[in-house]
Every structure is written in structure tokens, then in C-alpha cells.
Amino acid sequence: MGRSRGFDIDDALDAAVRTFWEHGYEASSMQTLCDAMRVQPGSAYAAFGPKRALFVAALRRYAETVSADAVRRITTPVSGLQGLRDYFDHLIEAMVDGNRRWGCLITNSLVEFAERDPELAGLVGLHLANLRAAFEAALARAAAAGELRPGAGPEAAALLVAVAQGMNVLAKSRPGRAPLRAIVDATLAGLVA
Amino acid sequence: MGRSRGFDIDDALDAAVRTFWEHGYEASSMQTLCDAMRVQPGSAYAAFGPKRALFVAALRRYAETVSADAVRRITTPVSGLQGLRDYFDHLIEAMVDGNRRWGCLITNSLVEFAERDPELAGLVGLHLANLRAAFEAALARAAAAGELRPGAGPEAAALLVAVAQGMNVLAKSRPGRAPLRAIVDATLAGLVA
DNA sequence: CCTATATTTGGCGGACCGTTCAACAAAAGG
DNA sequence: CCTTTTGTTGAACGGTCCGCCAAATATAGG
């Protein structure tokens, strides 16, 4: 019993995700975060613990929503090649129009945290491994269907992960649709039959 | 006339480069920077101005030394394809052994600064355009020499920039040599004849 | 209703941040 | 030598940061 919480945990977490996503960890003060979450500092600390714990929760939320949605685009289509196209097409649109103009929270976190927080870096590494596995499966499907040029296969997953990370970096310079298209087209041109 | 400076500007700048490179901008306090530069705060402010100006100077220094060295590996060999190989081979070694285990200061800066400092983002954009131009020239040379598969040409420069940025991100998770090799091999496999 | 419990409030404290300044030291010109 | 000019020193400033807490508030159960 007792007083019930006056805000929704996931709503607050989504606000924290947006703040961390846009400004990064250090540049997001607890003040700013609390304003975005519409919650007072005391309530935030009661619900999430200190800032780092809030960030971990936000990162998990991001992985379960934004990132999982993106990965699903790779795995859903029966055609492996179509899965790759869907993923990258959506990526481009979200970078031009949507919230991926801030890049990717996972990518940003790796850059900002890798040197000083090995535990957090490991968590990021898990999500990157997920993405890589999805790419590998799609490439295997595509190869089996004869959609790839001879010699191309699942080992190209490493390349696709690198390209995605590179695009996440370049997205922060707010490029137009064309430069991003060029990256994807050149990538796939080297893979398809 | 007057007292001469007791430290070398470029040496201090190199120390600042290392600090910013390893820890990022926000996580590098003036205290830490002054310790690394072996200089007192007053002297640092007299020589470089406020923190942001020191960072700009450090970024320029990085571009003129580390980055210029890397780009030179692309442009120097007469064989365009060999230029690409030299660049990426050196990148891999520096990521495993050398100071590129901290990624790339330019990449890191784009991720950390793009949202809040358009001027700095523009400066980073210039350096990326440099890299892109070097890739384009190398690809043109390679195509003219028949080193590339039909259809591959200078427009693949966008891909190479993205792959380089992606590797700079992934380097922060301290991968072994093999995963990095796989990225480069898959990239070039899609380009060469 | 009243009591027990959980949440919210709003501000406080100690630490660290970037920056400045007056006192001091040293080198160059005469 | 002395004067002038520049660089160095290291403490200290105001401001912001994160994290916390006692009082006030609201809910659920009896």
C-alpha cells in the first residue's frame, strides 16, 4: 500500500532516452533529465538510482524499442537481400527525418564510454553482436537464394556492422539523403550478383 | 622582449591531443589537461585561451599530424588499390597496438559535438571531405589501372569513408586484429576485379 | 474515518568545474 | 647594472554538478 507513483516509468525512460540520445551522457545534467522526464530529482533517484543507473536503464529501453525495431527489419523478410535493403532504407529515412539524426544511442555510448566504463562497453558490445548476428543470418539466406555474387557470404556481416556504425557517425553531420544512399548503394553493389 | 616561454607549444598541444583523444572533451578537465601538458592553469590560458580554444588548437594539431599521415598513405602509392590497402593496414595496426585504440579524435569529436557546436562540426566536416577526396582520387587511379571490377569507381569513396568511421567506432571496443581484417577484406572484395 | 506506507517536494551540501588575478621570476634592451 | 616586458605561479572565485534528505502529500487498507 501507500501512495502510488505519479508518473509512468517507461514514459520517463523514453524522455531520458531522448535526452541522452541527443546530448550524450556528460552533457545531460540531472536537472535537464528531470525536466524532460517531468519528475523531481528526489523521485528520479527513488525510481532509478544515481545517474549512471538511469543511463543503463535508458540504454536497455533504447535497445528493446528503437534498436529491436531496426533489427527486426533485417530478420523479418524471407529474402535476405530485401532484409538488408529494408534495414538501410529505414536507417536513411530516420537519419534525414526522424530521431536518428542524433545518430544511434548505442554508437554514441561506445564512443563516449568505452575508455572509462568497461561494464557499459560490454553491454554495448552485446547489442552490436545482436546486429551482427542478424546481418549474418540475412546474408546466409541471401546466399542460399542466389541473391549474392559468388564469393560473397555471411562473413560480410562485419562489413555491414561497420557501415552501419559509420553511417551513425556521419548522420550527426546532418547529411542529405543522397550521400547516405551512395554509401548503401556502394555497399550492396559489392555484394549482390 | 620579455621572458621566453618555458614550454614548447607543440609538445603541450600533443599532450592535450592525447588527453582529449583518450577521454573526450567533457571528461577532460582543465586540471587533467594542465597536468598532462605540465603547465599551470594560468600559463595554459595565456597560451591557448579558454578550454574550447585549446580543443580547437588540439584538433588542428591532430589533423596536421596524425590525420595527415594517414591520408598520405592513400595518396602516395601510384597504385590506387595499394593506397587503399596501405591506409587500412596501417589503421588496423594502430587500432591494435597504437594510439588509434582510442578511435579517431575527429570521429569522436563529431559524435560528441555535432549537436551543440555547429562551427566545430563544420571543421570536422572539412577533414572528412579531405579523406573522401583522397579516397576518390585513389579509386580513380585504381579504376584507370584496371584494378577494380567493372562498375566500381570513385563513387565508392562514400562507402570507404563510412567504413573508416565505423572502424573508428568499433576500435573503442578493443577488437582483435581478425575482426578488423574481416571488415577491410570484405570491403575490398566488393571493389577489386 | 484513521493509520501506515510510498512518493513528491524543494532545497541543501560538498565536490569539482572553468577561469581569473595579483605576486613573483626571468629574459631582453639599454 | 637597471628597467621593461613577458611568462609563471598557485591560490581562490563564482557557478554548476550530482546525490541526498526531512517535511509535506497522497494513496491503500482497516
XYZ file of C-alpha atoms (C1' of nucleotides) in Angstrom:
446
model
C 0.000 0.000 0.000
C 0.967 3.642 0.172
C 0.929 6.418 -2.345
C 1.118 5.252 -5.966
C 3.651 6.613 -8.410
C 2.567 9.732 -10.215
C 4.345 9.079 -13.471
C 4.836 6.198 -15.868
C 8.272 4.590 -15.655
C 8.540 3.845 -19.363
C 7.361 7.308 -20.370
C 10.013 8.839 -18.152
C 12.571 6.425 -19.550
C 11.650 7.401 -23.092
C 12.244 11.035 -22.184
C 15.611 10.114 -20.685
C 16.466 8.168 -23.841
C 15.738 11.203 -25.989
C 17.848 13.458 -23.768
C 20.848 11.119 -23.597
C 20.483 10.338 -27.288
C 20.533 13.974 -28.336
C 23.090 15.414 -25.926
C 25.145 12.496 -24.700
C 25.750 11.458 -21.085
C 28.015 14.162 -19.704
C 26.143 16.968 -21.382
C 22.830 15.760 -19.899
C 22.591 17.117 -16.362
C 20.209 15.563 -13.855
C 18.423 18.908 -13.954
C 17.829 18.610 -17.690
C 16.880 14.958 -17.398
C 14.379 15.625 -14.621
C 12.830 18.456 -16.630
C 12.479 16.184 -19.655
C 11.031 13.382 -17.540
C 8.675 15.818 -15.735
C 9.917 14.426 -12.442
C 11.689 15.967 -9.457
C 15.248 14.883 -8.615
C 14.176 13.040 -5.480
C 11.620 10.992 -7.406
C 14.129 10.225 -10.114
C 16.663 8.955 -7.602
C 13.988 6.917 -5.846
C 12.899 5.292 -9.106
C 16.174 4.844 -10.953
C 19.063 5.388 -8.557
C 22.030 7.571 -9.492
C 22.654 8.992 -12.929
C 24.646 6.062 -14.246
C 21.867 3.630 -13.335
C 19.347 5.843 -15.105
C 21.564 5.754 -18.157
C 21.806 1.970 -18.087
C 18.014 1.739 -17.833
C 17.657 4.186 -20.725
C 20.130 2.206 -22.815
C 18.193 -1.003 -22.170
C 14.956 0.741 -23.101
C 16.557 2.005 -26.317
C 17.766 -1.482 -27.186
C 14.336 -3.001 -26.566
C 12.459 -0.428 -28.642
C 14.413 1.538 -31.230
C 17.183 -0.958 -31.813
C 14.964 -4.042 -31.743
C 12.646 -2.438 -34.298
C 15.554 -1.849 -36.633
C 16.949 -5.342 -36.275
C 13.512 -6.805 -36.921
C 13.588 -5.235 -40.363
C 16.595 -7.392 -41.180
C 15.177 -10.655 -39.908
C 11.538 -10.375 -40.986
C 11.649 -10.569 -44.815
C 12.154 -14.025 -46.257
C 14.556 -12.574 -48.797
C 17.846 -11.840 -47.045
C 18.721 -9.142 -49.526
C 15.336 -7.493 -49.012
C 16.024 -7.520 -45.269
C 19.247 -5.604 -45.798
C 17.521 -3.115 -48.081
C 14.670 -2.591 -45.608
C 17.092 -2.008 -42.755
C 19.243 0.520 -44.555
C 16.309 2.290 -46.222
C 14.683 2.802 -42.859
C 18.006 3.939 -41.416
C 18.361 6.615 -44.082
C 14.841 7.935 -43.607
C 15.228 8.103 -39.836
C 18.531 9.938 -40.256
C 17.023 12.531 -42.581
C 13.605 12.932 -40.954
C 13.413 11.076 -37.680
C 15.324 10.824 -34.446
C 18.302 9.036 -35.921
C 19.558 12.487 -36.834
C 21.195 12.162 -33.408
C 22.932 9.028 -34.619
C 22.478 5.887 -32.550
C 22.489 5.867 -28.759
C 24.490 2.634 -28.715
C 27.113 4.007 -31.084
C 27.309 7.285 -29.179
C 27.667 5.417 -25.898
C 30.515 3.293 -27.198
C 32.382 6.409 -28.265
C 31.737 8.300 -25.039
C 32.137 5.466 -22.523
C 34.465 2.782 -23.832
C 37.582 4.118 -22.115
C 36.227 4.599 -18.630
C 33.370 2.137 -18.165
C 34.215 -1.402 -19.291
C 30.937 -2.801 -17.968
C 28.890 -0.396 -20.049
C 31.127 -1.038 -23.043
C 30.425 -4.748 -22.650
C 26.683 -4.089 -22.692
C 27.084 -2.108 -25.888
C 29.149 -4.938 -27.316
C 26.250 -7.328 -26.767
C 23.900 -5.173 -28.812
C 26.457 -4.916 -31.593
C 26.765 -8.701 -31.573
C 22.986 -8.900 -31.984
C 23.097 -6.684 -35.029
C 25.934 -8.709 -36.457
C 24.053 -11.976 -35.968
C 21.034 -10.570 -37.778
C 23.235 -9.492 -40.672
C 24.893 -12.914 -40.805
C 21.549 -14.704 -40.954
C 20.270 -12.403 -43.676
C 23.432 -12.874 -45.711
C 23.152 -16.640 -45.339
C 19.555 -16.544 -46.573
C 20.519 -14.288 -49.453
C 23.440 -16.503 -50.459
C 21.269 -19.614 -50.378
C 18.741 -17.862 -52.629
C 21.458 -16.922 -55.085
C 20.948 -13.209 -54.477
C 24.655 -12.612 -53.814
C 27.597 -12.655 -56.177
C 29.819 -15.748 -55.918
C 32.258 -15.386 -53.044
C 30.021 -13.123 -51.002
C 28.598 -14.693 -47.861
C 27.923 -14.319 -44.140
C 31.496 -13.132 -43.489
C 30.436 -9.782 -44.958
C 28.409 -9.196 -41.766
C 31.459 -7.468 -40.260
C 31.398 -5.004 -43.129
C 27.693 -4.284 -42.702
C 28.124 -3.604 -38.998
C 30.985 -1.227 -39.749
C 28.978 0.575 -42.423
C 26.010 0.969 -40.070
C 28.270 2.401 -37.352
C 29.918 4.698 -39.857
C 26.547 5.967 -41.025
C 25.530 6.567 -37.416
C 28.594 8.788 -37.039
C 28.084 10.625 -40.310
C 24.394 11.155 -39.567
C 25.423 13.625 -36.871
C 26.715 15.977 -39.550
C 23.128 16.021 -40.923
C 23.844 14.904 -44.485
C 21.132 14.842 -47.130
C 19.517 11.686 -48.416
C 21.869 11.370 -51.388
C 25.195 10.884 -49.549
C 23.630 8.210 -47.360
C 22.113 6.496 -50.388
C 25.538 6.475 -52.004
C 27.001 4.593 -49.054
C 24.286 1.957 -49.056
C 24.296 1.557 -52.829
C 28.069 1.098 -52.950
C 27.897 -1.405 -50.106
C 25.220 -3.539 -51.704
C 26.779 -3.209 -55.154
C 29.775 -5.104 -53.833
C 27.580 -7.899 -52.527
C 24.757 -8.575 -54.972
C 25.096 -10.712 -58.054
C 61.326 41.304 -25.401
C 60.412 39.761 -22.052
C 60.658 36.353 -20.536
C 60.601 33.478 -23.036
C 58.134 30.653 -22.786
C 59.193 27.778 -20.568
C 57.469 25.029 -22.541
C 57.074 24.031 -26.154
C 53.678 24.880 -27.609
C 53.517 21.823 -29.860
C 54.641 19.467 -27.108
C 51.889 20.802 -24.867
C 49.425 20.533 -27.724
C 50.421 16.920 -28.312
C 49.726 16.190 -24.661
C 46.341 17.896 -24.973
C 45.621 15.858 -28.106
C 46.333 12.633 -26.234
C 44.102 13.640 -23.327
C 41.165 14.749 -25.483
C 41.645 11.738 -27.731
C 41.546 9.252 -24.900
C 38.890 10.776 -22.655
C 36.872 13.103 -24.859
C 36.182 16.783 -24.295
C 33.813 16.854 -21.331
C 35.683 14.176 -19.421
C 38.989 16.073 -19.785
C 39.090 18.689 -17.033
C 41.428 21.657 -17.292
C 43.142 20.192 -14.241
C 43.841 16.950 -16.080
C 44.875 18.790 -19.228
C 47.282 21.059 -17.363
C 48.814 18.071 -15.604
C 49.300 16.291 -18.927
C 50.777 19.412 -20.516
C 52.993 20.051 -17.475
C 51.735 23.616 -17.362
C 49.862 25.666 -14.774
C 46.315 26.874 -15.495
C 47.405 30.497 -15.820
C 50.014 29.636 -18.427
C 47.596 27.447 -20.335
C 45.036 30.240 -20.517
C 47.719 32.734 -21.533
C 48.882 30.473 -24.343
C 45.670 28.931 -25.631
C 42.707 30.835 -24.200
C 39.711 29.006 -22.748
C 39.111 25.280 -22.947
C 37.229 25.315 -26.210
C 40.036 27.215 -27.937
C 42.546 24.707 -26.603
C 40.422 21.952 -28.047
C 40.273 23.627 -31.447
C 44.059 24.002 -31.425
C 44.437 20.350 -30.433
C 42.057 19.268 -33.193
C 44.066 21.247 -35.753
C 47.281 19.704 -34.467
C 45.737 16.237 -34.751
C 44.634 16.933 -38.324
C 48.093 18.170 -39.301
C 49.959 15.227 -37.803
C 48.018 12.024 -37.186
C 45.317 12.516 -39.791
C 47.606 13.936 -42.483
C 49.957 10.961 -42.041
C 47.085 8.556 -42.593
C 45.746 10.353 -45.661
C 49.251 10.451 -47.135
C 49.236 6.657 -47.187
C 46.299 6.792 -49.586
C 47.743 9.356 -51.953
C 51.416 8.320 -52.046
C 51.402 4.934 -53.861
C 50.982 5.094 -57.622
C 48.622 2.144 -57.446
C 45.309 3.363 -56.127
C 44.419 -0.035 -54.784
C 47.744 -0.220 -52.966
C 46.976 3.171 -51.418
C 43.734 1.824 -50.001
C 45.490 -1.268 -48.672
C 48.245 0.785 -47.051
C 45.732 3.076 -45.384
C 43.574 0.339 -43.923
C 46.517 -1.870 -42.950
C 48.054 0.985 -41.013
C 44.668 1.746 -39.462
C 44.322 -1.808 -38.199
C 47.796 -1.898 -36.680
C 47.306 1.445 -34.952
C 43.990 0.233 -33.563
C 45.501 -2.944 -32.157
C 48.866 -1.597 -30.998
C 48.989 2.174 -31.267
C 47.000 5.158 -30.174
C 44.092 4.504 -32.511
C 42.803 2.206 -29.811
C 41.097 5.450 -28.717
C 39.473 5.651 -32.129
C 39.919 8.862 -34.067
C 39.787 12.304 -32.480
C 37.852 13.676 -35.451
C 35.273 10.902 -35.303
C 34.954 11.229 -31.548
C 34.536 14.983 -31.850
C 31.767 14.669 -34.411
C 29.870 12.334 -32.118
C 30.378 14.463 -29.022
C 29.961 17.940 -30.525
C 27.714 17.834 -33.582
C 24.530 18.770 -31.718
C 25.793 21.750 -29.778
C 28.691 23.278 -31.718
C 27.955 23.758 -35.433
C 31.219 25.610 -36.015
C 33.279 22.737 -34.662
C 31.146 20.267 -36.592
C 31.924 22.200 -39.754
C 35.641 21.946 -39.071
C 35.295 18.202 -38.636
C 33.339 18.076 -41.872
C 36.263 19.638 -43.709
C 38.611 16.909 -42.543
C 36.135 14.243 -43.584
C 35.889 15.872 -47.013
C 39.687 15.653 -47.243
C 39.605 11.953 -46.527
C 36.840 11.485 -49.045
C 38.784 13.342 -51.739
C 41.839 11.145 -51.152
C 39.679 8.039 -51.476
C 38.112 9.354 -54.665
C 41.486 10.027 -56.248
C 42.799 6.614 -55.283
C 39.694 4.921 -56.677
C 40.049 6.853 -59.930
C 43.672 5.761 -60.252
C 42.730 2.167 -59.462
C 39.887 2.168 -61.967
C 42.130 3.591 -64.684
C 44.667 0.852 -63.985
C 42.002 -1.827 -64.256
C 42.418 -2.832 -60.621
C 38.682 -2.542 -59.933
C 35.809 -4.704 -61.046
C 33.634 -3.212 -63.812
C 31.119 -0.788 -62.350
C 33.252 0.121 -59.331
C 34.622 3.649 -59.389
C 35.163 6.878 -57.462
C 31.569 6.908 -56.208
C 32.604 4.169 -53.782
C 34.518 6.832 -51.815
C 31.403 7.412 -49.717
C 31.497 3.762 -48.710
C 35.172 3.905 -47.756
C 34.627 6.973 -45.568
C 31.743 5.231 -43.827
C 33.789 2.075 -43.285
C 36.669 4.092 -41.839
C 34.329 5.908 -39.452
C 32.710 2.637 -38.486
C 36.083 1.098 -37.723
C 36.980 4.128 -35.618
C 33.881 3.475 -33.543
C 34.432 -0.263 -33.250
C 38.092 0.243 -32.342
C 36.926 1.612 -28.993
C 35.665 -1.841 -28.046
C 39.286 -3.046 -28.462
C 38.696 -5.793 -31.025
C 41.484 -8.115 -32.114
C 43.203 -7.902 -35.473
C 40.942 -10.508 -37.107
C 37.584 -8.693 -36.864
C 39.134 -5.546 -38.303
C 40.768 -7.530 -41.095
C 37.399 -9.056 -41.918
C 35.882 -5.604 -42.400
C 38.652 -4.434 -44.712
C 38.745 -7.685 -46.679
C 35.003 -7.662 -47.251
C 35.134 -4.014 -48.300
C 37.890 -4.506 -50.835
C 36.422 -7.781 -52.047
C 33.429 -5.846 -53.284
C 35.642 -3.427 -55.197
C 38.550 -5.311 -56.771
C 38.292 -7.239 -60.006
C -12.858 7.904 9.433
C -7.710 6.905 10.802
C -3.233 4.722 10.227
C 0.553 3.045 7.680
C 3.307 3.392 3.773
C 5.111 5.236 -0.540
C 6.031 9.266 -3.351
C 6.846 14.085 -4.062
C 8.789 18.275 -2.912
C 12.416 21.788 -2.991
C 16.421 22.902 -1.390
C 20.959 21.840 0.679
C 25.939 20.322 0.836
C 30.268 19.072 -0.707
C 32.972 18.475 -4.705
C 34.625 19.810 -8.904
C 34.276 22.736 -12.851
C 36.418 26.586 -15.920
C 38.517 30.809 -15.260
C 40.996 34.805 -13.254
C 44.369 37.513 -10.755
C 47.988 39.590 -8.032
C 52.510 38.424 -6.764
C 56.754 36.584 -8.429
C 60.521 35.169 -11.814
C 63.180 35.580 -15.767
C 64.838 37.251 -20.069
C 65.851 41.139 -23.454
C 67.248 46.047 -24.380
C 69.780 49.964 -22.953
C 73.888 47.337 -13.810
C 68.538 48.664 -14.058
C 64.157 48.879 -16.437
C 60.700 46.923 -19.108
C 58.154 43.334 -20.726
C 56.641 38.896 -20.821
C 55.697 34.256 -18.692
C 54.787 31.525 -14.499
C 52.778 30.544 -10.265
C 49.165 28.624 -7.300
C 45.537 30.044 -4.745
C 40.865 31.391 -4.972
C 36.431 32.743 -7.190
C 31.654 32.056 -8.561
C 28.905 28.614 -10.613
C 27.184 24.107 -11.624
C 27.239 19.469 -10.788
C 25.369 15.036 -8.506
C 23.304 12.996 -4.819
C 20.529 13.190 -0.668
C 17.127 14.212 2.978
C 13.400 15.948 6.156
C 8.948 17.631 5.610
C 4.741 17.543 3.162
C 1.395 14.996 0.361
C -1.404 11.399 -1.426
C -2.962 6.698 -1.636
C -4.392 1.961 0.037
C -6.073 -0.780 3.665
C -8.588 -1.411 8.025
